[in-house]
Amino acid sequence: MSTAHTTRILLALTAVCAFLPGTAHATYSSGSDTGIERLDYIENQRREERANRLTPEQEKLLADVAAMQKHLRHPVAADQPSPVAFEGDDLTYDERTGDFTAKGHVDIVQLEARRFQGDYVAGNTVRGDVSVPDRAHVLQLTEGTSRVTLDGYHINYNYQKHTGTMERADGKVGAYYMTGKRFEFYPDKIVVYDGTQTKCGAKNPDYHLSSEVAELYPGDRLILHNVKFWLKNKVIFTKKRYEVDVSHSIQRNFPRAGYDSDDGGWVEQRFEQDVAPHVTAGADLRVTTQRGWRSSYDIGWRNRNASAVLTYGIFEDGDNDWIKKMPSLILGYGDRIRQTPISYQLYSEYGRWYGGGVHSNHWQYGVSLTHDTIHYRGFLLDMAAGYSVTRESYDSSRVQGFNASVFLTKEFNDRFAAYVGGVYTKNSKESALFSYDQEDYSQVLMSGMSYRLGARDRIAIGTKYAVEPRVWTDVDYYWFHDLHCSQIILRYRSKQDAWKIKWEFTPW
């Protein structure tokens, strides 16, 4: 988990977002204070399903493999080579040596769900060798390996050892569109030399990464060496080593921009660098037209379930409330309670805070408990509770108490989804010295709905109601529009009469 992401989770444990399983890993984020992130969780499930959907040629490969399975003369033992079927206009085969050649629209299918296609193919069935000296097409859906759809040249592959090479190739490997001067295939990984990687499927991607060496492991764990980050034809920064894990859905490698009624126009960029084992230094650079620089910096350590982050800079929440940390130390430890569906998080933050003309030594610590999402007849039930203590040196105040949340979410069909929930927190804007990252009132009800207009457009509404003093504090309207490899999120906060517009690259 990145340092910035760790910081956000630890800071939000007493707020609603901490109680939303899936919010932490959402790639499609509404950025709201009304609980509408519940619907981002569903939206990301839909996107993941679309990303994993088989293409027509992948479906045909599986159908051909199933047909091969039916016509096997005898079962294939686990320690035996996987059977191979050959098709071509001109086939020759030597039963004594196992040598074969095939010419003209050659199609080779292996029972392990691999396909090789080319105009000329040679090989040996005894050794398991396949060689395509000219242009070739490779398709792989083998269980336990990355999905591969590649076009390239000079294939040499051994389907018994699961090793091989391919030159000047491009296509899709796992979730990434990749190119490379040379691909090397191994049982546990794919190595690409002098290549590029992106999740933007355009012929000329809006953004991509290039590297001298890329290692892709099953599950889309990607390690890049001597990597450059590109926007169109411009390099924006470089790294000696960069690792991407599929569990870290948020990969903010490229700038985001937008407009805010309070901040004006803004641009922000996250930079990170590994400085030691388990230690990362980072900077969130943000500049606005009305408030100038609003940046923050951090250095963090993370090992298994424990984390520590030292941070300095300006932080702003969804209500445009801000504080400056000068600096602040955040500690956390979390784990599952044995074999139960409940996870716990211990957290503490101590630092010098400034905001609203006030300086104070701010100390907050506590524990939170989160229940795994309960699935029942299409409904999703999320529950969480915790206890926190907040101390301020400015006025010697001490706010302590119980906090809890319950949310019920339902996806009614492919287009319509809705949620309803409630949050109780002792530490709110009514009782806290600083308004940053606090609820307006201690008891609030939240609800919202989302409707998909088409493949590229979705509208939504999110609301928040304070039980005391019985007032609607937020009624927010959204329009989400997907561009080719980026998205625009338009948000109108009707109670505040404020606009928020965000444009960002989509990392899927």
Short mmCIF file of C-alpha atoms in Angstrom, two decimals:
data_model
loop_
_atom_site.label_atom_id
_atom_site.label_comp_id
_atom_site.label_asym_id
_atom_site.label_seq_id
_atom_site.Cartn_x
_atom_site.Cartn_y
_atom_site.Cartn_z
CA MET A 1 0.00 0.00 0.00
CA SER A 2 1.36 3.41 -0.87
CA THR A 3 2.25 5.86 1.86
CA ALA A 4 -0.42 8.34 0.83
CA HIS A 5 -3.06 5.64 0.76
CA THR A 6 -2.04 4.46 4.23
CA THR A 7 -2.36 8.01 5.49
CA ARG A 8 -5.86 8.42 4.13
CA ILE A 9 -7.10 5.19 5.71
CA LEU A 10 -5.67 6.01 9.13
CA LEU A 11 -7.08 9.52 9.08
CA ALA A 12 -10.55 8.37 8.05
CA LEU A 13 -11.12 5.69 10.65
CA THR A 14 -13.53 7.86 12.61
CA ALA A 15 -15.37 8.96 9.48
CA VAL A 16 -17.77 7.18 7.21
CA CYS A 17 -15.26 6.13 4.55
CA ALA A 18 -13.40 3.98 7.03
CA PHE A 19 -16.50 1.84 7.38
CA LEU A 20 -16.81 1.01 3.70
CA PRO A 21 -15.10 -2.22 2.64
CA GLY A 22 -14.08 -1.72 -0.97
CA THR A 23 -13.78 2.04 -0.69
CA ALA A 24 -10.12 1.72 0.13
CA HIS A 25 -9.42 -0.11 -3.10
CA ALA A 26 -11.81 1.78 -5.35
CA THR A 27 -10.33 3.00 -8.59
CA TYR A 28 -13.50 4.84 -9.54
CA SER A 29 -14.04 7.41 -6.78
CA SER A 30 -16.87 9.90 -6.44
CA GLY A 31 -15.17 11.96 -3.74
CA SER A 32 -18.17 12.68 -1.54
CA ASP A 33 -19.26 13.14 2.07
CA THR A 34 -22.66 11.51 1.54
CA GLY A 35 -21.68 7.83 1.48
CA ILE A 36 -22.00 7.54 -2.28
CA GLU A 37 -18.71 5.63 -2.27
CA ARG A 38 -20.98 2.63 -1.64
CA LEU A 39 -21.95 2.85 -5.30
CA ASP A 40 -18.32 3.24 -6.38
CA TYR A 41 -17.81 -0.21 -4.86
CA ILE A 42 -20.47 -1.65 -7.16
CA GLU A 43 -19.17 0.30 -10.16
CA ASN A 44 -15.69 -1.12 -9.68
CA GLN A 45 -17.10 -4.65 -9.55
CA ARG A 46 -18.71 -4.02 -12.92
CA ARG A 47 -15.44 -2.68 -14.33
CA GLU A 48 -13.53 -5.68 -13.02
CA GLU A 49 -16.06 -8.00 -14.67
CA ARG A 50 -15.67 -6.19 -17.97
CA ALA A 51 -11.87 -6.31 -17.68
CA ASN A 52 -11.96 -10.08 -17.12
CA ARG A 53 -14.53 -10.77 -19.83
CA LEU A 54 -13.25 -13.16 -22.50
CA THR A 55 -12.82 -11.95 -26.07
CA PRO A 56 -14.41 -13.95 -28.92
CA GLU A 57 -11.05 -15.54 -29.84
CA GLN A 58 -10.44 -16.49 -26.22
CA GLU A 59 -13.86 -18.12 -26.06
CA LYS A 60 -13.08 -20.02 -29.26
CA LEU A 61 -9.79 -21.27 -27.79
CA LEU A 62 -11.61 -22.66 -24.77
CA ALA A 63 -14.19 -24.28 -27.06
CA ASP A 64 -11.43 -25.89 -29.14
CA VAL A 65 -9.73 -27.15 -25.98
CA ALA A 66 -13.01 -28.64 -24.77
CA ALA A 67 -13.42 -30.40 -28.13
CA MET A 68 -9.88 -31.80 -27.86
CA GLN A 69 -10.67 -33.07 -24.37
CA LYS A 70 -13.65 -35.04 -25.69
CA HIS A 71 -11.60 -36.77 -28.38
CA LEU A 72 -8.67 -37.86 -26.22
CA ARG A 73 -8.01 -41.59 -26.52
CA HIS A 74 -6.90 -41.83 -22.91
CA PRO A 75 -6.55 -39.46 -19.92
CA VAL A 76 -3.42 -37.35 -19.73
CA ALA A 77 -1.37 -37.80 -16.56
CA ALA A 78 -0.11 -34.72 -14.76
CA ASP A 79 3.52 -35.63 -15.47
CA GLN A 80 2.92 -36.19 -19.19
CA PRO A 81 3.23 -33.53 -21.94
CA SER A 82 0.02 -31.72 -22.77
CA PRO A 83 -1.47 -32.96 -26.11
CA VAL A 84 -1.25 -30.70 -29.15
CA ALA A 85 -3.46 -30.50 -32.28
CA PHE A 86 -2.13 -29.19 -35.61
CA GLU A 87 -3.93 -27.71 -38.61
CA GLY A 88 -2.41 -26.28 -41.80
CA ASP A 89 -2.54 -26.33 -45.59
CA ASP A 90 0.63 -28.45 -45.82
CA LEU A 91 1.60 -30.71 -42.90
CA THR A 92 4.53 -33.10 -42.58
CA TYR A 93 5.27 -35.29 -39.55
CA ASP A 94 7.97 -37.86 -38.80
CA GLU A 95 6.63 -40.42 -36.32
CA ARG A 96 10.14 -41.72 -35.58
CA THR A 97 11.68 -38.41 -34.50
CA GLY A 98 8.61 -36.29 -33.73
CA ASP A 99 9.74 -33.56 -36.15
CA PHE A 100 6.96 -31.67 -37.92
CA THR A 101 6.44 -28.71 -40.24
CA ALA A 102 3.24 -26.91 -41.15
CA LYS A 103 2.67 -24.28 -43.85
CA GLY A 104 -0.19 -21.98 -44.80
CA HIS A 105 -2.67 -20.75 -42.15
CA VAL A 106 -1.16 -22.91 -39.44
CA ASP A 107 -3.15 -23.32 -36.22
CA ILE A 108 -1.63 -25.19 -33.26
CA VAL A 109 -3.75 -25.73 -30.13
CA GLN A 110 -2.41 -27.17 -26.90
CA LEU A 111 -4.72 -28.79 -24.37
CA GLU A 112 -3.37 -26.43 -21.69
CA ALA A 113 -5.23 -23.62 -23.52
CA ARG A 114 -2.49 -22.21 -25.75
CA ARG A 115 -2.70 -21.34 -29.42
CA PHE A 116 0.07 -20.59 -31.94
CA GLN A 117 -0.75 -19.28 -35.41
CA GLY A 118 1.48 -18.41 -38.35
CA ASP A 119 2.20 -19.12 -42.00
CA TYR A 120 5.07 -21.49 -41.23
CA VAL A 121 5.62 -23.50 -38.07
CA ALA A 122 8.21 -26.17 -37.26
CA GLY A 123 8.86 -28.19 -34.14
CA ASN A 124 9.17 -31.52 -32.40
CA THR A 125 6.39 -33.27 -30.50
CA VAL A 126 8.82 -35.38 -28.45
CA ARG A 127 10.78 -32.42 -27.10
CA GLY A 128 7.71 -30.14 -27.11
CA ASP A 129 9.33 -27.49 -29.32
CA VAL A 130 7.42 -24.99 -31.48
CA SER A 131 9.24 -22.53 -33.77
CA VAL A 132 7.66 -19.76 -35.86
CA PRO A 133 10.42 -17.94 -37.79
CA ASP A 134 8.18 -15.22 -39.24
CA ARG A 135 5.14 -13.30 -37.94
CA ALA A 136 3.02 -15.18 -35.43
CA HIS A 137 0.02 -14.87 -33.13
CA VAL A 138 0.01 -16.34 -29.62
CA LEU A 139 -2.95 -16.86 -27.32
CA GLN A 140 -2.68 -18.22 -23.77
CA LEU A 141 -5.38 -18.93 -21.18
CA THR A 142 -3.48 -21.55 -19.21
CA GLU A 143 -4.59 -21.84 -15.60
CA GLY A 144 -2.13 -20.26 -13.16
CA THR A 145 -0.49 -18.04 -15.80
CA SER A 146 -1.16 -14.56 -17.16
CA ARG A 147 -3.56 -14.23 -20.08
CA VAL A 148 -1.62 -13.53 -23.25
CA THR A 149 -2.72 -12.21 -26.65
CA LEU A 150 0.38 -11.24 -28.66
CA ASP A 151 1.46 -10.63 -32.23
CA GLY A 152 5.18 -10.77 -32.96
CA TYR A 153 8.05 -12.51 -34.72
CA HIS A 154 10.47 -15.39 -34.27
CA ILE A 155 8.74 -17.54 -31.67
CA ASN A 156 10.67 -20.35 -30.02
CA TYR A 157 8.62 -22.09 -27.36
CA ASN A 158 8.77 -25.36 -25.45
CA TYR A 159 5.28 -26.25 -24.25
CA GLN A 160 6.58 -28.98 -21.94
CA LYS A 161 8.94 -26.69 -20.02
CA HIS A 162 6.69 -23.65 -20.51
CA THR A 163 9.66 -21.55 -21.63
CA GLY A 164 10.24 -19.58 -24.79
CA THR A 165 10.98 -16.29 -26.53
CA MET A 166 9.23 -13.92 -28.94
CA GLU A 167 10.69 -10.89 -30.75
CA ARG A 168 9.16 -7.46 -31.57
CA ALA A 169 5.76 -8.24 -30.09
CA ASP A 170 2.73 -6.26 -29.02
CA GLY A 171 -0.66 -7.10 -27.56
CA LYS A 172 -2.20 -7.70 -24.16
CA VAL A 173 -0.56 -9.53 -21.26
CA GLY A 174 -2.70 -9.83 -18.15
CA ALA A 175 -4.46 -6.49 -17.71
CA TYR A 176 -1.79 -4.52 -19.59
CA TYR A 177 -1.34 -3.53 -23.21
CA MET A 178 2.34 -4.17 -23.81
CA THR A 179 5.01 -3.90 -26.47
CA GLY A 180 8.56 -5.17 -26.35
CA LYS A 181 11.64 -5.88 -28.42
CA ARG A 182 11.85 -9.29 -26.76
CA PHE A 183 9.48 -11.38 -24.64
CA GLU A 184 10.76 -14.28 -22.53
CA PHE A 185 8.30 -16.81 -21.14
CA TYR A 186 8.91 -18.80 -17.95
CA PRO A 187 6.64 -21.03 -15.84
CA ASP A 188 6.27 -18.33 -13.16
CA LYS A 189 6.62 -15.06 -15.07
CA ILE A 190 6.98 -13.19 -18.37
CA VAL A 191 9.96 -10.88 -18.91
CA VAL A 192 9.82 -8.04 -21.47
CA TYR A 193 12.87 -6.10 -22.65
CA ASP A 194 12.78 -2.50 -23.95
CA GLY A 195 9.01 -2.34 -23.86
CA THR A 196 5.98 -0.28 -22.89
CA GLN A 197 3.01 -0.90 -20.60
CA THR A 198 -0.38 0.82 -20.26
CA LYS A 199 -4.01 0.08 -19.45
CA CYS A 200 -5.13 2.53 -22.14
CA GLY A 201 -6.25 0.51 -25.15
CA ALA A 202 -5.90 3.29 -27.73
CA LYS A 203 -3.62 2.81 -30.74
CA ASN A 204 -1.69 5.86 -29.51
CA PRO A 205 -2.21 5.73 -25.71
CA ASP A 206 -2.77 8.92 -23.76
CA TYR A 207 -0.35 7.61 -21.14
CA HIS A 208 2.09 4.72 -20.82
CA LEU A 209 5.18 3.47 -19.03
CA SER A 210 8.39 2.35 -20.72
CA SER A 211 11.10 0.24 -19.12
CA GLU A 212 14.33 -1.55 -19.92
CA VAL A 213 13.04 -4.70 -18.20
CA ALA A 214 9.52 -5.62 -17.10
CA GLU A 215 8.62 -8.74 -15.11
CA LEU A 216 4.96 -9.78 -15.07
CA TYR A 217 3.78 -12.45 -12.63
CA PRO A 218 0.40 -14.21 -12.56
CA GLY A 219 -2.11 -11.99 -10.79
CA ASP A 220 -0.80 -8.90 -12.63
CA ARG A 221 2.08 -8.19 -10.26
CA LEU A 222 4.37 -6.11 -12.43
CA ILE A 223 7.97 -5.07 -11.64
CA LEU A 224 9.56 -2.48 -13.92
CA HIS A 225 13.25 -1.53 -14.02
CA ASN A 226 14.57 1.85 -15.24
CA VAL A 227 11.06 3.02 -15.98
CA LYS A 228 9.83 6.26 -17.57
CA PHE A 229 6.30 7.66 -17.14
CA TRP A 230 4.91 9.22 -20.33
CA LEU A 231 2.05 11.60 -21.12
CA LYS A 232 1.66 11.31 -24.87
CA ASN A 233 5.22 12.00 -26.09
CA LYS A 234 6.54 13.67 -22.91
CA VAL A 235 8.38 12.00 -20.03
CA ILE A 236 7.04 13.42 -16.75
CA PHE A 237 9.36 11.51 -14.38
CA THR A 238 11.50 8.37 -14.07
CA LYS A 239 12.19 5.63 -11.52
CA LYS A 240 14.88 2.97 -11.23
CA ARG A 241 12.34 0.41 -9.99
CA TYR A 242 8.57 0.45 -9.90
CA GLU A 243 6.26 -2.31 -8.71
CA VAL A 244 2.53 -2.59 -9.32
CA ASP A 245 0.33 -5.00 -7.37
CA VAL A 246 -3.21 -5.86 -8.46
CA SER A 247 -4.35 -5.33 -4.84
CA HIS A 248 -3.25 -1.67 -5.09
CA SER A 249 -5.94 -0.50 -7.45
CA ILE A 250 -5.17 3.19 -7.04
CA GLN A 251 -2.09 3.98 -9.12
CA ARG A 252 -1.88 7.77 -9.29
CA ASN A 253 1.15 7.99 -11.52
CA PHE A 254 -0.26 10.70 -13.75
CA PRO A 255 -1.59 14.20 -13.06
CA ARG A 256 -5.18 14.99 -12.19
CA ALA A 257 -6.84 18.32 -12.83
CA GLY A 258 -10.11 20.04 -12.15
CA TYR A 259 -12.07 23.03 -10.92
CA ASP A 260 -13.46 23.79 -7.46
CA SER A 261 -15.68 26.73 -6.49
CA ASP A 262 -13.43 27.37 -3.47
CA ASP A 263 -9.98 26.55 -4.85
CA GLY A 264 -10.50 27.54 -8.48
CA GLY A 265 -8.62 25.51 -11.08
CA TRP A 266 -6.18 22.94 -9.73
CA VAL A 267 -3.60 20.38 -10.82
CA GLU A 268 -2.11 17.67 -8.63
CA GLN A 269 0.47 14.91 -8.96
CA ARG A 270 1.66 12.19 -6.58
CA PHE A 271 5.35 11.19 -6.54
CA GLU A 272 6.76 8.23 -4.61
CA GLN A 273 10.17 6.67 -4.18
CA ASP A 274 11.31 3.59 -2.25
CA VAL A 275 14.23 4.70 -0.08
CA ALA A 276 14.79 1.51 1.99
CA PRO A 277 13.11 -1.86 2.57
CA HIS A 278 9.48 -1.15 3.54
CA VAL A 279 10.17 2.62 3.51
CA THR A 280 8.69 5.03 0.95
CA ALA A 281 9.08 8.79 0.58
CA GLY A 282 6.35 10.67 -1.22
CA ALA A 283 5.01 14.09 -2.20
CA ASP A 284 1.49 15.16 -3.14
CA LEU A 285 2.02 18.32 -5.19
CA ARG A 286 -1.12 20.41 -5.67
CA VAL A 287 -1.43 23.95 -6.98
CA THR A 288 -4.63 25.99 -7.17
CA THR A 289 -5.43 29.27 -8.88
CA GLN A 290 -7.11 30.82 -5.82
CA ARG A 291 -5.11 29.40 -2.88
CA GLY A 292 -1.72 28.70 -4.41
CA TRP A 293 0.28 25.64 -3.35
CA ARG A 294 -1.57 23.06 -1.20
CA SER A 295 1.06 20.31 -1.15
CA SER A 296 2.08 17.68 1.41
CA TYR A 297 5.08 15.40 1.92
CA ASP A 298 5.53 12.14 3.77
CA ILE A 299 7.86 9.31 4.60
CA GLY A 300 6.31 6.04 5.62
CA TRP A 301 7.17 2.55 6.80
CA ARG A 302 4.95 -0.47 6.37
CA ASN A 303 5.59 -4.11 7.25
CA ARG A 304 2.77 -6.64 7.19
CA ASN A 305 -0.01 -5.26 9.43
CA ALA A 306 1.91 -2.35 10.97
CA SER A 307 2.57 1.10 9.53
CA ALA A 308 4.07 4.46 10.47
CA VAL A 309 3.85 7.70 8.49
CA LEU A 310 5.50 11.07 9.20
CA THR A 311 3.78 13.76 7.16
CA TYR A 312 4.01 17.53 6.68
CA GLY A 313 1.90 19.89 4.62
CA ILE A 314 -1.62 21.07 3.85
CA PHE A 315 -4.57 18.67 3.77
CA GLU A 316 -8.08 19.43 2.52
CA ASP A 317 -11.28 17.39 2.86
CA GLY A 318 -14.42 17.20 0.71
CA ASP A 319 -15.97 20.18 2.49
CA ASN A 320 -12.93 22.35 1.65
CA ASP A 321 -11.97 22.41 5.33
CA TRP A 322 -8.19 22.33 5.62
CA ILE A 323 -5.40 22.04 8.18
CA LYS A 324 -1.63 22.21 8.05
CA LYS A 325 0.35 19.45 9.75
CA MET A 326 3.70 20.69 11.00
CA PRO A 327 4.44 17.70 11.11
CA SER A 328 2.33 14.74 12.27
CA LEU A 329 3.15 11.10 13.07
CA ILE A 330 0.55 8.45 12.27
CA LEU A 331 0.80 4.88 13.57
CA GLY A 332 -1.43 1.94 12.76
CA TYR A 333 -1.82 -1.77 13.24
CA GLY A 334 -4.64 -3.94 11.94
CA ASP A 335 -5.55 -7.57 11.47
CA ARG A 336 -8.43 -10.01 11.37
CA ILE A 337 -9.68 -11.43 14.69
CA ARG A 338 -8.69 -15.08 14.20
CA GLN A 339 -11.17 -16.84 11.90
CA THR A 340 -14.01 -14.40 12.48
CA PRO A 341 -15.47 -12.00 9.86
CA ILE A 342 -14.34 -9.05 11.99
CA SER A 343 -11.17 -7.00 11.49
CA TYR A 344 -9.70 -4.50 13.90
CA GLN A 345 -7.51 -1.41 13.47
CA LEU A 346 -5.49 0.34 16.18
CA TYR A 347 -4.43 3.85 15.23
CA SER A 348 -2.83 6.95 16.65
CA GLU A 349 -1.86 10.36 15.31
CA TYR A 350 0.16 12.97 17.15
CA GLY A 351 1.35 16.24 15.64
CA ARG A 352 1.25 20.00 15.45
CA TRP A 353 -1.88 21.18 13.63
CA TYR A 354 -2.73 24.63 12.33
CA GLY A 355 -6.06 25.82 10.91
CA GLY A 356 -8.52 28.68 11.35
CA GLY A 357 -5.86 30.79 13.08
CA VAL A 358 -5.31 28.11 15.74
CA HIS A 359 -2.14 26.13 16.58
CA SER A 360 -2.55 23.00 18.67
CA ASN A 361 -0.77 19.78 19.54
CA HIS A 362 -3.32 17.33 18.20
CA TRP A 363 -3.45 13.74 19.50
CA GLN A 364 -6.02 11.20 18.37
CA TYR A 365 -6.00 7.49 19.09
CA GLY A 366 -8.51 4.66 19.11
CA VAL A 367 -9.66 1.32 17.78
CA SER A 368 -12.14 0.38 15.06
CA LEU A 369 -13.90 -2.90 14.28
CA THR A 370 -15.22 -3.69 10.81
CA HIS A 371 -17.41 -6.63 9.83
CA ASP A 372 -16.95 -8.23 6.42
CA THR A 373 -19.67 -7.29 3.97
CA ILE A 374 -22.73 -9.49 4.48
CA HIS A 375 -24.36 -10.64 1.23
CA TYR A 376 -28.05 -11.54 1.43
CA ARG A 377 -30.41 -11.83 -1.56
CA GLY A 378 -28.59 -9.17 -3.52
CA PHE A 379 -28.24 -6.78 -0.58
CA LEU A 380 -24.88 -5.73 0.87
CA LEU A 381 -24.78 -4.97 4.59
CA ASP A 382 -21.73 -3.20 6.07
CA MET A 383 -21.28 -2.56 9.77
CA ALA A 384 -18.48 -0.99 11.78
CA ALA A 385 -17.87 0.47 15.22
CA GLY A 386 -15.05 1.99 17.20
CA TYR A 387 -13.88 4.11 20.09
CA SER A 388 -11.63 7.16 19.82
CA VAL A 389 -10.07 9.85 22.00
CA THR A 390 -8.99 13.28 20.71
CA ARG A 391 -6.88 15.68 22.81
CA GLU A 392 -5.95 19.28 21.94
CA SER A 393 -3.30 21.37 23.73
CA TYR A 394 -4.87 24.67 22.57
CA ASP A 395 -7.87 24.47 24.90
CA SER A 396 -6.97 21.32 26.88
CA SER A 397 -10.05 19.68 25.38
CA ARG A 398 -10.61 15.94 25.41
CA VAL A 399 -13.29 14.36 23.24
CA GLN A 400 -13.85 10.65 23.61
CA GLY A 401 -16.59 8.28 22.68
CA PHE A 402 -18.17 5.57 20.60
CA ASN A 403 -18.67 5.75 16.84
CA ALA A 404 -20.57 3.39 14.54
CA SER A 405 -22.01 3.03 11.05
CA VAL A 406 -24.43 0.76 9.19
CA PHE A 407 -24.99 0.77 5.41
CA LEU A 408 -27.31 -1.26 3.19
CA THR A 409 -26.62 -1.31 -0.56
CA LYS A 410 -28.56 -2.92 -3.38
CA GLU A 411 -27.80 -3.32 -7.09
CA PHE A 412 -31.27 -3.70 -8.56
CA ASN A 413 -30.14 -4.24 -12.16
CA ASP A 414 -27.30 -3.37 -14.53
CA ARG A 415 -28.33 0.28 -14.53
CA PHE A 416 -29.80 1.14 -11.13
CA ALA A 417 -28.30 0.86 -7.63
CA ALA A 418 -29.03 2.55 -4.30
CA TYR A 419 -27.88 2.70 -0.70
CA VAL A 420 -29.05 3.91 2.71
CA GLY A 421 -27.14 4.14 5.97
CA GLY A 422 -26.40 5.96 9.17
CA VAL A 423 -23.34 7.20 11.04
CA TYR A 424 -22.90 8.10 14.68
CA THR A 425 -19.70 9.72 15.90
CA LYS A 426 -18.93 11.48 19.14
CA ASN A 427 -16.22 13.57 17.49
CA SER A 428 -17.98 15.97 15.08
CA LYS A 429 -17.64 19.60 14.02
CA GLU A 430 -19.85 20.48 17.01
CA SER A 431 -17.30 19.10 19.51
CA ALA A 432 -13.95 19.19 17.66
CA LEU A 433 -11.44 22.05 17.66
CA PHE A 434 -10.69 21.52 13.97
CA SER A 435 -13.41 20.96 11.34
CA TYR A 436 -11.07 19.04 9.02
CA ASP A 437 -12.33 15.53 8.20
CA GLN A 438 -15.22 15.76 10.68
CA GLU A 439 -18.93 15.13 10.28
CA ASP A 440 -21.18 18.19 10.59
CA TYR A 441 -23.24 16.55 13.34
CA SER A 442 -22.94 13.49 15.54
CA GLN A 443 -25.93 11.63 14.05
CA VAL A 444 -26.46 11.62 10.29
CA LEU A 445 -28.42 9.55 7.81
CA MET A 446 -27.15 9.04 4.27
CA SER A 447 -28.78 7.77 1.11
CA GLY A 448 -28.28 7.88 -2.61
CA MET A 449 -28.82 6.26 -5.96
CA SER A 450 -27.06 5.80 -9.27
CA TYR A 451 -28.38 5.27 -12.79
CA ARG A 452 -26.30 4.30 -15.80
CA LEU A 453 -27.44 6.11 -18.95
CA GLY A 454 -25.16 4.19 -21.31
CA ALA A 455 -21.71 2.72 -21.74
CA ARG A 456 -19.98 6.05 -21.03
CA ASP A 457 -22.36 8.01 -18.79
CA ARG A 458 -23.74 7.62 -15.28
CA ILE A 459 -25.69 10.03 -13.07
CA ALA A 460 -26.07 9.85 -9.30
CA ILE A 461 -27.39 11.69 -6.26
CA GLY A 462 -26.06 11.51 -2.70
CA THR A 463 -27.74 12.99 0.37
CA LYS A 464 -26.97 13.52 4.06
CA TYR A 465 -29.51 14.38 6.77
CA ALA A 466 -28.66 15.47 10.33
CA VAL A 467 -30.97 13.84 12.88
CA GLU A 468 -30.38 16.85 15.13
CA PRO A 469 -31.15 19.65 14.16
CA ARG A 470 -33.26 17.86 11.49
CA VAL A 471 -31.70 19.48 8.45
CA TRP A 472 -30.40 18.32 5.07
CA THR A 473 -26.69 19.17 5.13
CA ASP A 474 -25.77 17.74 1.71
CA VAL A 475 -27.63 17.04 -1.53
CA ASP A 476 -25.03 16.34 -4.22
CA TYR A 477 -25.61 15.60 -7.90
CA TYR A 478 -23.09 13.77 -10.11
CA TRP A 479 -22.41 13.15 -13.74
CA PHE A 480 -19.69 10.62 -14.60
CA HIS A 481 -18.45 10.61 -18.19
CA ASP A 482 -15.87 8.16 -19.56
CA LEU A 483 -13.56 9.40 -22.27
CA HIS A 484 -11.31 6.95 -24.11
CA CYS A 485 -8.68 6.53 -21.40
CA SER A 486 -9.75 9.14 -18.87
CA GLN A 487 -12.87 10.24 -17.04
CA ILE A 488 -14.60 13.45 -16.02
CA ILE A 489 -16.57 13.65 -12.76
CA LEU A 490 -18.91 16.62 -12.40
CA ARG A 491 -20.35 17.25 -8.92
CA TYR A 492 -22.82 19.95 -7.89
CA ARG A 493 -23.31 20.52 -4.16
CA SER A 494 -26.76 22.10 -4.10
CA LYS A 495 -26.79 23.02 -0.39
CA GLN A 496 -23.47 24.82 -0.77
CA ASP A 497 -24.17 26.04 -4.32
CA ALA A 498 -20.68 24.83 -5.26
CA TRP A 499 -19.23 23.01 -8.26
CA LYS A 500 -16.46 20.42 -8.37
CA ILE A 501 -15.05 19.10 -11.64
CA LYS A 502 -12.34 16.43 -11.75
CA TRP A 503 -10.50 14.99 -14.74
CA GLU A 504 -8.20 12.01 -14.33
CA PHE A 505 -6.71 9.15 -16.32
CA THR A 506 -8.39 5.82 -15.79
CA PRO A 507 -5.91 3.11 -14.71
CA TRP A 508 -8.00 0.19 -16.02
#
